[in-house]
Amino acid sequence: MHMATKDKLDALRLPELQARFKEVVGEATKSPNRKFLIRRIDEALAKKAEAKPRGRFKELSVEELRAKYVEVVGRPSGSSSKPYLVWKIREAEKGHVPVGPRTSRRREGEPTDMRILPLRLEARVVDKMDDAWRERDIPNRMEFFRRALGHYLKHLGASDAARAFEQEA
């Protein structure tokens, strides 16, 4: 706290200090503890001082920052955090983050419309299953599942669905 401010607060009578507390902190108090009141006033003033936005982005709203983000980074952001958007824009301008659309993780020739199916099995069952497909020289677990599903669908009489798995192999 600035000494002049502390001296001014120390010079106030208790009712005046309580009124100043309400004005700065925003809460009414009946506390007779002068040190407490002065400390809380100091904390509130410090918080207000550091909360002032600065720099060229201080006046921009989140939507305006998102638009600037698209302009600078080259892809949209779903973030609603002003500090993050400002940081990311500045980092992109400095060349510290990649700009432009994200490269796809898709491999060449891999179909684009893929779905992931959840499968939960006990560890001992998975261990036995893995031993079985490895003994039969099947290249990996995914290929094992594809063949097994195709075989089962054929057994059920769903020939069209089974053929889709034959094409995968």
XYZ file of C-alpha atoms in Angstrom:
169
model
C 0.000 0.000 0.000
C 1.184 3.509 -0.724
C 2.249 5.181 2.547
C 0.225 8.343 1.883
C -2.918 6.233 1.447
C -2.167 4.258 4.617
C -1.592 7.482 6.576
C -4.864 8.918 5.266
C -6.755 5.770 6.290
C -5.067 5.734 9.723
C -6.148 9.342 10.245
C -9.839 8.537 9.666
C -12.164 8.005 12.608
C -13.777 4.550 12.836
C -17.179 5.562 11.340
C -15.387 7.289 8.450
C -13.150 4.237 7.944
C -16.216 1.976 7.888
C -17.847 4.271 5.316
C -14.677 4.186 3.187
C -14.688 0.368 3.523
C -18.246 0.210 2.188
C -17.362 2.571 -0.669
C -14.251 0.631 -1.758
C -15.097 -2.988 -0.883
C -18.826 -2.785 -1.544
C -19.856 -4.376 1.749
C -21.228 -2.753 4.880
C -19.320 -3.568 8.063
C -19.567 -2.884 11.772
C -16.102 -4.241 12.498
C -14.185 -2.114 15.022
C -10.882 -3.656 13.892
C -9.053 -0.793 12.153
C -6.165 -2.975 10.885
C -8.632 -5.383 9.275
C -10.559 -2.560 7.615
C -7.400 -0.902 6.303
C -6.033 -4.231 5.001
C -9.281 -5.070 3.168
C -9.472 -1.572 1.666
C -5.868 -1.952 0.491
C -6.602 -5.376 -1.055
C -9.677 -4.051 -2.860
C -7.774 -1.047 -4.222
C -4.914 -3.296 -5.389
C -7.365 -5.641 -7.115
C -9.048 -2.744 -8.916
C -5.655 -1.379 -9.996
C -4.520 -4.662 -11.549
C -7.874 -5.421 -13.191
C -7.589 -2.492 -15.595
C -7.161 -3.873 -19.108
C -4.259 -2.507 -21.091
C -2.910 -2.742 -24.590
C -4.521 -2.718 -27.996
C -7.021 -5.475 -27.150
C -8.431 -3.868 -23.976
C -11.577 -2.510 -25.624
C -12.410 -5.662 -27.630
C -15.196 -8.028 -26.620
C -14.834 -11.821 -26.715
C -16.632 -11.955 -30.083
C -14.325 -9.298 -31.530
C -11.306 -11.173 -30.177
C -12.575 -14.382 -31.784
C -12.882 -12.552 -35.115
C -9.324 -11.222 -34.715
C -8.202 -14.757 -33.793
C -9.643 -16.135 -37.049
C -7.972 -13.314 -38.974
C -4.531 -13.869 -37.409
C -4.461 -17.606 -36.650
C -6.544 -18.727 -39.618
C -8.961 -21.021 -37.801
C -11.827 -20.493 -35.345
C -11.552 -20.792 -31.576
C -14.283 -21.931 -29.220
C -12.653 -20.194 -26.264
C -14.487 -17.503 -24.342
C -11.419 -16.550 -22.298
C -10.198 -13.061 -23.190
C -6.695 -13.581 -21.756
C -6.254 -16.806 -23.747
C -7.453 -15.250 -27.007
C -5.172 -12.224 -26.560
C -2.211 -14.471 -25.720
C -2.824 -16.756 -28.692
C -3.180 -13.825 -31.115
C 0.085 -12.313 -29.859
C 1.881 -15.654 -30.069
C 0.650 -16.168 -33.650
C 1.824 -12.688 -34.600
C 5.268 -13.494 -33.198
C 5.319 -16.759 -35.165
C 5.343 -18.973 -32.070
C 2.222 -20.989 -32.920
C 1.235 -22.637 -36.198
C -1.243 -20.646 -38.252
C -3.770 -21.842 -40.780
C -6.115 -24.785 -40.646
C -5.006 -27.769 -38.603
C -3.656 -30.633 -40.639
C -5.829 -33.689 -40.561
C -4.734 -36.740 -38.644
C -6.329 -38.905 -41.297
C -4.039 -41.233 -43.216
C -4.034 -41.289 -46.998
C -6.669 -43.627 -48.388
C -8.453 -43.993 -45.055
C -12.217 -43.466 -45.223
C -13.372 -40.171 -43.759
C -16.574 -41.411 -42.137
C -15.321 -43.651 -39.343
C -16.993 -44.507 -36.046
C -15.351 -45.800 -32.920
C -17.226 -48.573 -31.173
C -16.750 -49.010 -27.435
C -15.890 -52.489 -26.244
C -15.250 -53.265 -22.610
C -13.773 -56.632 -21.679
C -12.067 -58.080 -18.633
C -8.278 -58.080 -18.841
C -7.998 -61.879 -18.586
C -10.427 -62.293 -21.512
C -8.453 -59.823 -23.631
C -5.208 -61.653 -22.831
C -6.680 -64.985 -23.994
C -8.147 -63.365 -27.115
C -4.794 -61.739 -27.971
C -3.013 -65.075 -27.601
C -5.538 -66.661 -29.980
C -5.169 -64.132 -32.829
C -1.374 -64.011 -32.486
C -1.172 -67.831 -32.751
C -3.143 -67.653 -36.010
C -0.850 -65.007 -37.569
C -3.525 -62.319 -37.721
C -1.608 -59.019 -38.009
C -3.362 -57.076 -35.233
C -6.334 -56.954 -32.921
C -8.346 -54.679 -35.234
C -8.019 -57.116 -38.125
C -9.053 -59.925 -35.780
C -12.210 -58.022 -34.801
C -13.069 -57.248 -38.420
C -12.729 -60.885 -39.466
C -14.666 -62.088 -36.420
C -17.516 -59.637 -37.034
C -17.687 -60.562 -40.717
C -17.748 -64.268 -39.869
C -20.470 -63.794 -37.243
C -22.626 -61.663 -39.554
C -22.317 -64.337 -42.261
C -23.340 -66.958 -39.664
C -26.410 -64.840 -38.776
C -27.401 -64.634 -42.428
C -26.561 -60.935 -42.871
C -24.601 -61.503 -46.069
C -24.565 -57.856 -47.219
C -23.123 -56.682 -43.916
C -20.621 -59.560 -43.899
C -19.389 -58.570 -47.395
C -18.535 -55.093 -46.079
C -16.060 -56.737 -43.720
C -14.589 -58.873 -46.492
C -13.787 -55.687 -48.438
C -11.909 -54.334 -45.421
C -9.518 -57.294 -45.382
